[in-house]
Coordinates of C-alpha atoms and ligand atoms in Angstrom, one line a residue:
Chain J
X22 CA -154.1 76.6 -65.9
X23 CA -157.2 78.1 -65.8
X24 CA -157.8 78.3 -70.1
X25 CA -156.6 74.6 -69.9
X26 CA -159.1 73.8 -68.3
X27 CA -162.3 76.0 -69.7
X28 CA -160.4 74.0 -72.9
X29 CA -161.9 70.5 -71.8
X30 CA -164.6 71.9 -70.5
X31 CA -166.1 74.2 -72.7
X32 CA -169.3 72.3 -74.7
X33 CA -170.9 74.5 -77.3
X34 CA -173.9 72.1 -77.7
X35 CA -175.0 68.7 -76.4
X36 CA -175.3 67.0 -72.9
X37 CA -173.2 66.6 -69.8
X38 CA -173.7 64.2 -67.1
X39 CA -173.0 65.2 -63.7
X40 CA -172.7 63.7 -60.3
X41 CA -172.0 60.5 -61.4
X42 CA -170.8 58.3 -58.6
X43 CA -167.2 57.6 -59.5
X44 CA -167.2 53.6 -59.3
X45 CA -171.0 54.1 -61.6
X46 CA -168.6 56.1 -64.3
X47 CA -167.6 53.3 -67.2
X48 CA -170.9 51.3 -66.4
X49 CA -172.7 54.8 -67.8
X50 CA -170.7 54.5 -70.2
X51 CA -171.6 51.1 -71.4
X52 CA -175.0 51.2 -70.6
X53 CA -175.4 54.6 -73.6
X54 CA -173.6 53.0 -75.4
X55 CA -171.0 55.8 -75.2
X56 CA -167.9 53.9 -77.2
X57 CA -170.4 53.9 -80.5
X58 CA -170.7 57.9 -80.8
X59 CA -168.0 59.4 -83.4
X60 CA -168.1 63.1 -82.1
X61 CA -166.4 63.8 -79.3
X62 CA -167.1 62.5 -75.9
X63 CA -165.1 63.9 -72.6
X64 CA -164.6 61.6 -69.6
X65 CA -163.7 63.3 -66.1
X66 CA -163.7 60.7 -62.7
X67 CA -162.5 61.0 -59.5
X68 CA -163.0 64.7 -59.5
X69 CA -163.6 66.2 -56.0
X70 CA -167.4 66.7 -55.0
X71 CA -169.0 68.2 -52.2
X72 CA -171.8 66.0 -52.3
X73 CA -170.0 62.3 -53.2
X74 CA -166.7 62.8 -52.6
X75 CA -165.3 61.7 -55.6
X76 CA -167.5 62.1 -58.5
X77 CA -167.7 61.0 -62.5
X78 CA -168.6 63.9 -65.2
X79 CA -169.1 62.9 -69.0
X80 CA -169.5 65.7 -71.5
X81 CA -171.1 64.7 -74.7
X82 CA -171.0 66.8 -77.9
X83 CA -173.8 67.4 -80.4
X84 CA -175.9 64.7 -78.8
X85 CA -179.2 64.9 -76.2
X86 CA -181.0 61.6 -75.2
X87 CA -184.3 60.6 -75.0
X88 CA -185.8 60.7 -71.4
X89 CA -186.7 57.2 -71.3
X90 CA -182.9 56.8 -72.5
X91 CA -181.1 58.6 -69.7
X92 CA -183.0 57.6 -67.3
X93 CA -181.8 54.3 -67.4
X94 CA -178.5 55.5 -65.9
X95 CA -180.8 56.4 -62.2
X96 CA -180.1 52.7 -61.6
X97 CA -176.7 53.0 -61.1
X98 CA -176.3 57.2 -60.6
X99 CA -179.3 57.9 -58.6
X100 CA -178.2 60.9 -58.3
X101 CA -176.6 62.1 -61.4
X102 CA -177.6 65.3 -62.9
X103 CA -177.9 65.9 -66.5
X104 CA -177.6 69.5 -68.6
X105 CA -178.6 70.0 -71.8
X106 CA -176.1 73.1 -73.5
X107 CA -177.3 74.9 -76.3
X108 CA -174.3 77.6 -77.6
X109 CA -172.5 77.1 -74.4
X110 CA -175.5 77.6 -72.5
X111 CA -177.4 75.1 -69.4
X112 CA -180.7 75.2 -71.3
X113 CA -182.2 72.5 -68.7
X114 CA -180.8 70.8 -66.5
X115 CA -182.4 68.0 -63.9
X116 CA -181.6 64.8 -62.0
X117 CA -182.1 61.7 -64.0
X118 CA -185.6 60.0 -62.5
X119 CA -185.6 56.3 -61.9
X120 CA -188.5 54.6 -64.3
X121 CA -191.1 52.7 -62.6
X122 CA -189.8 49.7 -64.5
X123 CA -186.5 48.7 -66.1
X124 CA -186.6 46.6 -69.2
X125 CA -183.7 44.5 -70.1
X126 CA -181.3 46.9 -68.3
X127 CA -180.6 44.9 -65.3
X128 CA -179.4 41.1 -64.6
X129 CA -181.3 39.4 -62.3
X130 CA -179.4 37.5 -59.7
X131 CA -180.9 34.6 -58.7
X132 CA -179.3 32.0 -61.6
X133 CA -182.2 29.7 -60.8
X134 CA -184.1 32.4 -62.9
X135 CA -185.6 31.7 -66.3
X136 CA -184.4 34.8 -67.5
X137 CA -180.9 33.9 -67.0
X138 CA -181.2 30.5 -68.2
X139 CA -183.2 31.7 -71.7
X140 CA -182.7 33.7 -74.0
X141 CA -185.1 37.0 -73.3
X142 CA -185.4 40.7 -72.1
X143 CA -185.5 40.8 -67.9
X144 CA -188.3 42.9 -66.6
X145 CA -187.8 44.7 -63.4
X146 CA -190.0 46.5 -61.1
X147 CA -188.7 49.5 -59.3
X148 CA -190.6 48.8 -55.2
X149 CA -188.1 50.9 -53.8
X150 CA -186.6 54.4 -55.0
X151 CA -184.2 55.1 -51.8
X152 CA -182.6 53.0 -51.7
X153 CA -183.5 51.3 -54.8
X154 CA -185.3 47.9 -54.3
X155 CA -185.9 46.1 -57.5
X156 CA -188.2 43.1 -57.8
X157 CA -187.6 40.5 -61.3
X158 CA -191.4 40.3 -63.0
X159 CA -190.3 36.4 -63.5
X160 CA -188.7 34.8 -60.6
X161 CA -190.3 37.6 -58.2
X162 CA -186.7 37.9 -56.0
X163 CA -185.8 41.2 -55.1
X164 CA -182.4 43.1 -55.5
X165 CA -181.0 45.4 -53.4
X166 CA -179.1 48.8 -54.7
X167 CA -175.3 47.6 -53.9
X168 CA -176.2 43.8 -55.5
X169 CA -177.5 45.7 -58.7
X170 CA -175.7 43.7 -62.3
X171 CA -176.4 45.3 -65.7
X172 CA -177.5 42.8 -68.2
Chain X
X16 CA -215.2 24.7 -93.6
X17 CA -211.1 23.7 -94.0
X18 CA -209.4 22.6 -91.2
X19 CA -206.7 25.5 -91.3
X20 CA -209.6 28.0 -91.3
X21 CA -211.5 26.2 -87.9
X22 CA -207.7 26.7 -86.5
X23 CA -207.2 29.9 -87.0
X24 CA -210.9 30.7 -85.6
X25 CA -209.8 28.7 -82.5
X26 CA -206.4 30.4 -82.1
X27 CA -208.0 33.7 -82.2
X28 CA -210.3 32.7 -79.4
X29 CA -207.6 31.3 -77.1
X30 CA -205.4 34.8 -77.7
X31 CA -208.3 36.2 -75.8
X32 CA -208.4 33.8 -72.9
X33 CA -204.8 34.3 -72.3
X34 CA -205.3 36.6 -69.4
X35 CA -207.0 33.4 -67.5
X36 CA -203.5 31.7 -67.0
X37 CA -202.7 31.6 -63.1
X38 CA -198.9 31.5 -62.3
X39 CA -199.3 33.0 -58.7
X40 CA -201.6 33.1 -56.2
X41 CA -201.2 37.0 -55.8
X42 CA -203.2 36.7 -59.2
X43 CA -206.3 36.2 -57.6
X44 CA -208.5 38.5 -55.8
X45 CA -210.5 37.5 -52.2
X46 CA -213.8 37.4 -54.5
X47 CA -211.7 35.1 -57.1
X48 CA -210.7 33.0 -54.6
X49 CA -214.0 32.7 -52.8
X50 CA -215.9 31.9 -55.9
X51 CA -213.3 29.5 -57.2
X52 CA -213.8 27.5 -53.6
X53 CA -217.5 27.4 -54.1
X54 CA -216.6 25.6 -57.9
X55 CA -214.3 22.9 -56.3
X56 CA -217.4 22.6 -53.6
X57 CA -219.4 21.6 -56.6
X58 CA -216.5 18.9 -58.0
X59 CA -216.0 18.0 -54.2
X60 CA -219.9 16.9 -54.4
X61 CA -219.7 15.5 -58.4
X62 CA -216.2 15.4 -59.8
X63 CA -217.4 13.3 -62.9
X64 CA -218.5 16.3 -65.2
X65 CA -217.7 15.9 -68.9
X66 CA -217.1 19.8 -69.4
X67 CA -214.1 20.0 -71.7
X68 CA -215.2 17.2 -73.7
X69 CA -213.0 17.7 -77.3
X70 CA -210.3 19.9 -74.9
X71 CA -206.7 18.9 -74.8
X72 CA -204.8 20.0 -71.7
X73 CA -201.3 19.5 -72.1
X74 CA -199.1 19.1 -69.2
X75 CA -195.3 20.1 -69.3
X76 CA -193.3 18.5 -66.5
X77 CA -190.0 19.7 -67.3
X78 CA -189.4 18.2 -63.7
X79 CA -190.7 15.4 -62.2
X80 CA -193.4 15.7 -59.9
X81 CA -195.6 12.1 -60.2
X82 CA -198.2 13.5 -57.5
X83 CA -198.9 16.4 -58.7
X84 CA -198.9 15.4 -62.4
X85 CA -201.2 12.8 -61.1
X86 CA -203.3 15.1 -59.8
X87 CA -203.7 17.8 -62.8
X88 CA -204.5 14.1 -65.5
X89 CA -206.7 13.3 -63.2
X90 CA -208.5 16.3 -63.1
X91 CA -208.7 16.8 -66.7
X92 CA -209.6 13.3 -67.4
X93 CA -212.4 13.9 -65.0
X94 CA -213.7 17.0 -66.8
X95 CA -213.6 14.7 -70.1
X96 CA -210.2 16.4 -71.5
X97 CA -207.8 14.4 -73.7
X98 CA -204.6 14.5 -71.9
X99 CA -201.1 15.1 -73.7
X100 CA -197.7 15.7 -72.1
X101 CA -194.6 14.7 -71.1
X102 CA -193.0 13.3 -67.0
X103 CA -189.9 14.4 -67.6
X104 CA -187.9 16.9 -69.4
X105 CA -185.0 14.2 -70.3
X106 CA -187.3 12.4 -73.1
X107 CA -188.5 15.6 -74.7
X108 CA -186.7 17.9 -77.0
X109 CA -185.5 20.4 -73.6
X110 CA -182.9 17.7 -73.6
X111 CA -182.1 19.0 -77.0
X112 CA -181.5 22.0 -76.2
X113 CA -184.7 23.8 -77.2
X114 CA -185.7 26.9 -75.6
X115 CA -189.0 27.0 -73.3
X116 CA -190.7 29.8 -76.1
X117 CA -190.1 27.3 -78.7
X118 CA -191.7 24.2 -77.0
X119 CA -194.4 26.7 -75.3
X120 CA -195.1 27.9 -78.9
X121 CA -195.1 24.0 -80.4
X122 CA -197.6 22.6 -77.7
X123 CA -200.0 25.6 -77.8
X124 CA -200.4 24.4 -81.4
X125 CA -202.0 21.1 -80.1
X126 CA -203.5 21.9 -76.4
X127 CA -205.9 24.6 -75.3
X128 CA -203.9 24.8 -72.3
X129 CA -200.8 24.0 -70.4
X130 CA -200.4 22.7 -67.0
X131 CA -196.7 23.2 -66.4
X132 CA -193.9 22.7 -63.9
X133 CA -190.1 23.6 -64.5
X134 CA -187.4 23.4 -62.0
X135 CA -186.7 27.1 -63.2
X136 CA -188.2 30.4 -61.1
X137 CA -190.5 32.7 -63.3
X138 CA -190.8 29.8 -65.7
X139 CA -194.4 29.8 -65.4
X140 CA -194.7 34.0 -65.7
X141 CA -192.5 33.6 -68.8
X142 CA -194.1 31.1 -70.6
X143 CA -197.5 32.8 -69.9
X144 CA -196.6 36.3 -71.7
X145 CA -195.8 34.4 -74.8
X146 CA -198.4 31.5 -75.1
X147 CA -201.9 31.7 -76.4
X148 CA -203.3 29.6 -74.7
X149 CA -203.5 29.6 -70.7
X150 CA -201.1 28.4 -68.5
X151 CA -201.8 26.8 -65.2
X152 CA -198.1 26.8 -63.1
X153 CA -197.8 23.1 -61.4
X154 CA -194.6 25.1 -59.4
X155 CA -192.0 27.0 -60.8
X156 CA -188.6 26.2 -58.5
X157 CA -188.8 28.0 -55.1
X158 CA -191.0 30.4 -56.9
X159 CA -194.7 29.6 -56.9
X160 CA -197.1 26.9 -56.7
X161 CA -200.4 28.3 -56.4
X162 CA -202.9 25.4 -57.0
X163 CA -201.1 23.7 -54.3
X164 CA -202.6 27.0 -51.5
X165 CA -206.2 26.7 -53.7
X166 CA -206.2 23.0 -52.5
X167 CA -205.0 24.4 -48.8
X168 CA -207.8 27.3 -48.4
X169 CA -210.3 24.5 -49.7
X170 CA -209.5 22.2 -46.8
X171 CA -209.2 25.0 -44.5
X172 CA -212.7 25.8 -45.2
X173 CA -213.8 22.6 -45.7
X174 CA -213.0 22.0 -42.3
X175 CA -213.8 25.1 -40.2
X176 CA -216.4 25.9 -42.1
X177 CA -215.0 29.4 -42.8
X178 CA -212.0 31.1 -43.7
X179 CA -212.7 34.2 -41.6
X180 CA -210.4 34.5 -38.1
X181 CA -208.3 31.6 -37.7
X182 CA -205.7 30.8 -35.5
X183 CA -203.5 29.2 -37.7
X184 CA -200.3 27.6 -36.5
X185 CA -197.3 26.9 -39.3
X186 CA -194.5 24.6 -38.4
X187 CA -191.4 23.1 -39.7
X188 CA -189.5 25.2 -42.7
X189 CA -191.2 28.6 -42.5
X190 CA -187.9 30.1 -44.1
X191 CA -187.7 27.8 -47.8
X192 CA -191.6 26.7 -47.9
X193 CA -193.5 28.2 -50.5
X194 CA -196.1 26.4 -49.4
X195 CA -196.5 28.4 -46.3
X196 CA -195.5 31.8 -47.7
X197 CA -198.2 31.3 -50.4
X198 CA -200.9 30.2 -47.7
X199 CA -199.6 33.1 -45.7
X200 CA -200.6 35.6 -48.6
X201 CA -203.8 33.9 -49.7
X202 CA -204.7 34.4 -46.0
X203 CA -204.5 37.9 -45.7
X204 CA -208.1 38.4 -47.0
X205 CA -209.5 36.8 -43.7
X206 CA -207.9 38.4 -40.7
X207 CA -206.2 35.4 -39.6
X208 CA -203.6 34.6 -36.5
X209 CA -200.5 33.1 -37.2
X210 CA -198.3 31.4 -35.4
X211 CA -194.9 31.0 -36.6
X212 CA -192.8 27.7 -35.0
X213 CA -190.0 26.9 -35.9
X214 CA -185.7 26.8 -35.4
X215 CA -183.6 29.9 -35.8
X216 CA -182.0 28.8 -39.0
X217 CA -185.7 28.3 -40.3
X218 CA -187.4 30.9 -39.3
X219 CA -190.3 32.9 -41.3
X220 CA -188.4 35.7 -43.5
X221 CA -188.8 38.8 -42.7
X222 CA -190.4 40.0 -46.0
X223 CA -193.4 38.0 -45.4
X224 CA -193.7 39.3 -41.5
X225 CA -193.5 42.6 -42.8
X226 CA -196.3 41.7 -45.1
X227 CA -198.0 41.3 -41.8
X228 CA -197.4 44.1 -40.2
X229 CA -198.2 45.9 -43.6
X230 CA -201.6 44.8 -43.6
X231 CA -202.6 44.3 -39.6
X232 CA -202.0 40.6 -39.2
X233 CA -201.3 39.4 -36.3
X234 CA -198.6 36.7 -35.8
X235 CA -196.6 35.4 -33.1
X236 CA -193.0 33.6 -33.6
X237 CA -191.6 30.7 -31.7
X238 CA -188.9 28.1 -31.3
X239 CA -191.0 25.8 -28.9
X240 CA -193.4 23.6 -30.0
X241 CA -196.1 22.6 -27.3
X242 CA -199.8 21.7 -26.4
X243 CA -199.6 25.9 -25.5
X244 CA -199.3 26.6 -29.0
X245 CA -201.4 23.8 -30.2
X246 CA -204.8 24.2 -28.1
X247 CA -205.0 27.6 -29.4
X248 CA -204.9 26.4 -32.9
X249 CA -207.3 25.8 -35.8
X250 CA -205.2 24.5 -38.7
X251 CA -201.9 23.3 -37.5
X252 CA -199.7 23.7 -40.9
X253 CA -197.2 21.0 -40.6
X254 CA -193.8 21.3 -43.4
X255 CA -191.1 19.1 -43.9
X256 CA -188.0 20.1 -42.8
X257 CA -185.4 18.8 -45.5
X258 CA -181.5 18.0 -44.3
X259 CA -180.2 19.7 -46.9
X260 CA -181.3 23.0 -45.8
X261 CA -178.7 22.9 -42.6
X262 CA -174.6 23.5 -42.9
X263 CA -174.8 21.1 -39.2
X264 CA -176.0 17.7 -39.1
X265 CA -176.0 17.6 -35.6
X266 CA -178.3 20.8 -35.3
X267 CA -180.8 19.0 -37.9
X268 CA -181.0 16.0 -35.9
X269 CA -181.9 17.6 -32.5
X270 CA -184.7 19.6 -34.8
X271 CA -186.2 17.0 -37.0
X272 CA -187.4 15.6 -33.6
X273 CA -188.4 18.8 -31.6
X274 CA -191.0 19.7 -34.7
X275 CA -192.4 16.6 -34.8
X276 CA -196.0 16.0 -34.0
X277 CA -196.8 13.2 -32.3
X278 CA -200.3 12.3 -31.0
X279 CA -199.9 12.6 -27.3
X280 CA -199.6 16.6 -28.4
X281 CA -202.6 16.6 -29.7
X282 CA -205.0 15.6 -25.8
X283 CA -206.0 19.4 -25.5
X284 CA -206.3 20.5 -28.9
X285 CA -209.8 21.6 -30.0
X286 CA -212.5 19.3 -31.6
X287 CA -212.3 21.0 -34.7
X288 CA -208.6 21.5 -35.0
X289 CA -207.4 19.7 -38.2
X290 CA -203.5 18.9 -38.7
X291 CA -202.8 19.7 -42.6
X292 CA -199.4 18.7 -44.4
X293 CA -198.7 20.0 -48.3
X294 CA -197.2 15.8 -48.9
X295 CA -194.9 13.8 -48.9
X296 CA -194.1 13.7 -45.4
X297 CA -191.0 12.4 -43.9
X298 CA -190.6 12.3 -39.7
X299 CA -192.6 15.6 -39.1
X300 CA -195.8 13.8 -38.5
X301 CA -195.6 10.4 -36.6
X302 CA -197.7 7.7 -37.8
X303 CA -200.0 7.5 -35.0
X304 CA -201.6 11.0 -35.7
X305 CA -202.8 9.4 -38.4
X306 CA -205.8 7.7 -36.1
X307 CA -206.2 10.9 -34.5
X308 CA -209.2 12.9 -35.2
X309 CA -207.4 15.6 -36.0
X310 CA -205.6 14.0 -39.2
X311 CA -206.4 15.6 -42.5
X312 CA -203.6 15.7 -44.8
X313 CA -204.7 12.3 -46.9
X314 CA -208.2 14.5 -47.5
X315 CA -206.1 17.5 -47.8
X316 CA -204.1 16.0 -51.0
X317 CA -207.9 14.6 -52.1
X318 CA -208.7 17.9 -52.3
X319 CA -206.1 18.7 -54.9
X320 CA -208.4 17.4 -57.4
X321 CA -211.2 19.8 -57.0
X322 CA -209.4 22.9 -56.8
X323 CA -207.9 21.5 -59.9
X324 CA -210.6 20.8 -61.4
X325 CA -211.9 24.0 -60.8
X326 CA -208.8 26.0 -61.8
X327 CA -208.9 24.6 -65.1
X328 CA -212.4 25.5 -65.9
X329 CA -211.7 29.0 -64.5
X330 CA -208.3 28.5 -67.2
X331 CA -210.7 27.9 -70.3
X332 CA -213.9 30.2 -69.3
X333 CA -216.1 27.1 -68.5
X334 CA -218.9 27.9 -66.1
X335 CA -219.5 24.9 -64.1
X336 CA -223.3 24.5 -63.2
Ligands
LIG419 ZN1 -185.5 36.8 -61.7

């Protein structure tokens, strides 16, 4: 049971994603564009967590990610925590930051909104970390954590 | 010199100017505002002053809005501007199916700058990242509509004399008004006292008393409106309170007529109080205030046409002497 598992888990180089809220787990996926990597890519959710009950994991092989790249995924895993393994080694390892602003990650949700109604990037500005308050740079509304939409 | 050559020079120039477009009010700072009152002071005294002579202002009403259209040609016209545009959105190419960028990009070809209204929020924001020339909003949706609080802080001072600690009482639809949340945030430079009246399905949101609180403003909230809340005030903010915004007929009726100002309200108010309305008004102000000496909405809308007047030269870097 035990080698079974160190089977899965075992990641000689790249990134994995931790603590990922599991109901957050296939929109990280989508949102790094996880389904366009060929090597191989490990999904875990629903796994048992001290800290969130149930929790997501994705282990990525072979491949790290710009800063500015991961931290997208704070908007919808505030919390999640990414390692970097080098020869089956954590290397670093830190909780992904929320940017001060998000561009064209998020769907505003106001539809009277120009930038639902042309087509062009949305522009957010984080005015809130905890919980995350986000404010559109167009139609100046504001969007609360649990009404958050990923463009 | 060819004509494509003087174009390009004058496209250049405009690029420049871009960062005069004003799509909110929160774009201006107290000093801005101050000095840009002073400038409609100066229209107020002479509006005929041929300073954009050879300027074409274009304005984009991708919505209908005769009065404020009105307002904006009239202003230009004034300053000596050709005027080009179009009423409504139905007989231009939006109908079509073009996108804003695209007609945006097409009239900045012609017009040094763009007045502009669209029935859609952040219209005005958008349209003034990618346009090279400036872009004045004329209201975007629920969203902004900041010459319409330039025209309101003009009267206000106009009639008090200052801007600086006033009781000012704002009735009606405090909750879907821009025009009172705009005022409310214009205000904040000049320690103002608000008073809040309105129903419970109306009332101010809570974002903008928070900004209150935020910054020391005092304001107190109300459902009853009365000569106790009226003596006290300077500028009694009257809004139109629009059917449509209730789910119960019967609950709009009975408020339509309990914020309604009549002029028997108005024995104790103060000699200098002045009743303002943003226009058109339905019920909210009965027609014998109008011979009151407290009256001032008909000036107030006047007044449009200097701030406007002076927004435009602030648009296009004109110093007005
Ligand atoms: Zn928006």
């Amino acid at each position: 049971m035990k080698k079974k598992e160190l089977a899965v888990a075992a990641l000689e180089n790249g990134t994995v994603i931790d603590h990922i809220p599991s109901s957050s787990l296939f929109k990280v996926v989508n949102l790094l564009q996880l389904e366009k990597l060929t090597g191989s890519v490990t999904i875990g959710n629903n796994l048992d967590s001290n800290r969130l009950g149930k929790k997501g994991i994705i282990k990525i092989a072979d491949v790290e990610f710009p800063e500015d790249v991961i931290n997208r995924i704070a908007v919808i895993a505030p919390h999640a925590v990414i390692n970097i393994i080098h020869d089956y080694e954590v290397v670093k390892k830190h909780e992904v930051q929320l940017p001060d602003e998000l561009n064209n990650i998020v769907r505003c949700n106001n539809p009277k909104c120009i930038s639902n109604n042309e087509p062009m990037p949305t522009r957010f500005h984080v005015e809130n970390r905890d919980p995350i308050v986000l404010r559109c740079h167009h139609c100046e509304r504001t969007v609360a954590q649990s009404e958050i939409q990923l463009k | 010199m060819s004509s494509v050559r003087r174009g390009l020079h004058v496209n250049l120039k405009l690029i420049k100017m871009n960062t005069r477009s004003l799509v909110s009010i929160s774009d201006l700072s107290k000093q801005e505002i101050t000095h840009l009152l002073d400038v409609a002071s100066k229209f107020d005294h002479n509006p005929n002053q041929r300073l954009l002579e050879g300027r074409v202002v274009a304005t984009l009403f991708f919505e209908p809005s005769t009065r404020t259209r009105l307002s904006f040609e009239t202003a230009a016209n004034r300053l000596g501007a050709r005027v080009i545009g179009f009423s409504d959105a139905s007989t231009s190419s939006q109908a079509k199916g073009e996108t804003l960028k695209d007609t945006i990009m097409m009239v900045s070809n012609y017009a040094d700058l763009i007045v502009m209204r669209h029935p859609l929020e952040g219209a005005a924001r958008y349209a003034s990242e990618i346009s090279p020339v400036p872009i004045i909003n004329a209201g975007d949706g629920a969203n902004q509509h900041p010459t319409q609080t330039m025209l309101d802080l003009y009267t206000i001072r106009q009639t008090q004399g200052t801007l600086e600690n006033l009781n000012i009482t704002m009735v009606g639809d405090l909750k879907y008004g821009r025009t009172v949340h705009s005022l409310l945030e214009a205000m904040q430079f000049f320690n103002p006292t608000f008073n809040f009246v309105a129903c419970k399905e109306l009332q101010m949101p809570e974002q903008y008393k928070q900004f209150c609180r935020e910054r020391g403003l005092a304001y107190h909230e109300t459902t009853d409106f009365g000569p106790d809340i009226i003596n006290q005030t300077d500028i009694l903010y009257m809004t139109r309170v629009q059917r449509e915004r209730f789910s119960d007929l019967m609950e709009y009726e009975r408020v339509k007529n309990v914020y309604t100002l009549t002029a028997s309200m108005l024995q104790g108010a103060k000699p200098t109080m002045r009743v303002l309305h943003p226009l058109p008004r339905v019920t909210e102000i009965a027609q014998d205030v109008d011979d009151t000496p407290w009256a001032y909405y008909f000036e107030q809308a006047r007044n449009g046409l200097y701030a406007r007047q002076a927004l435009i030269c602030r648009a296009l870097d004109i110093q007005v002497p």
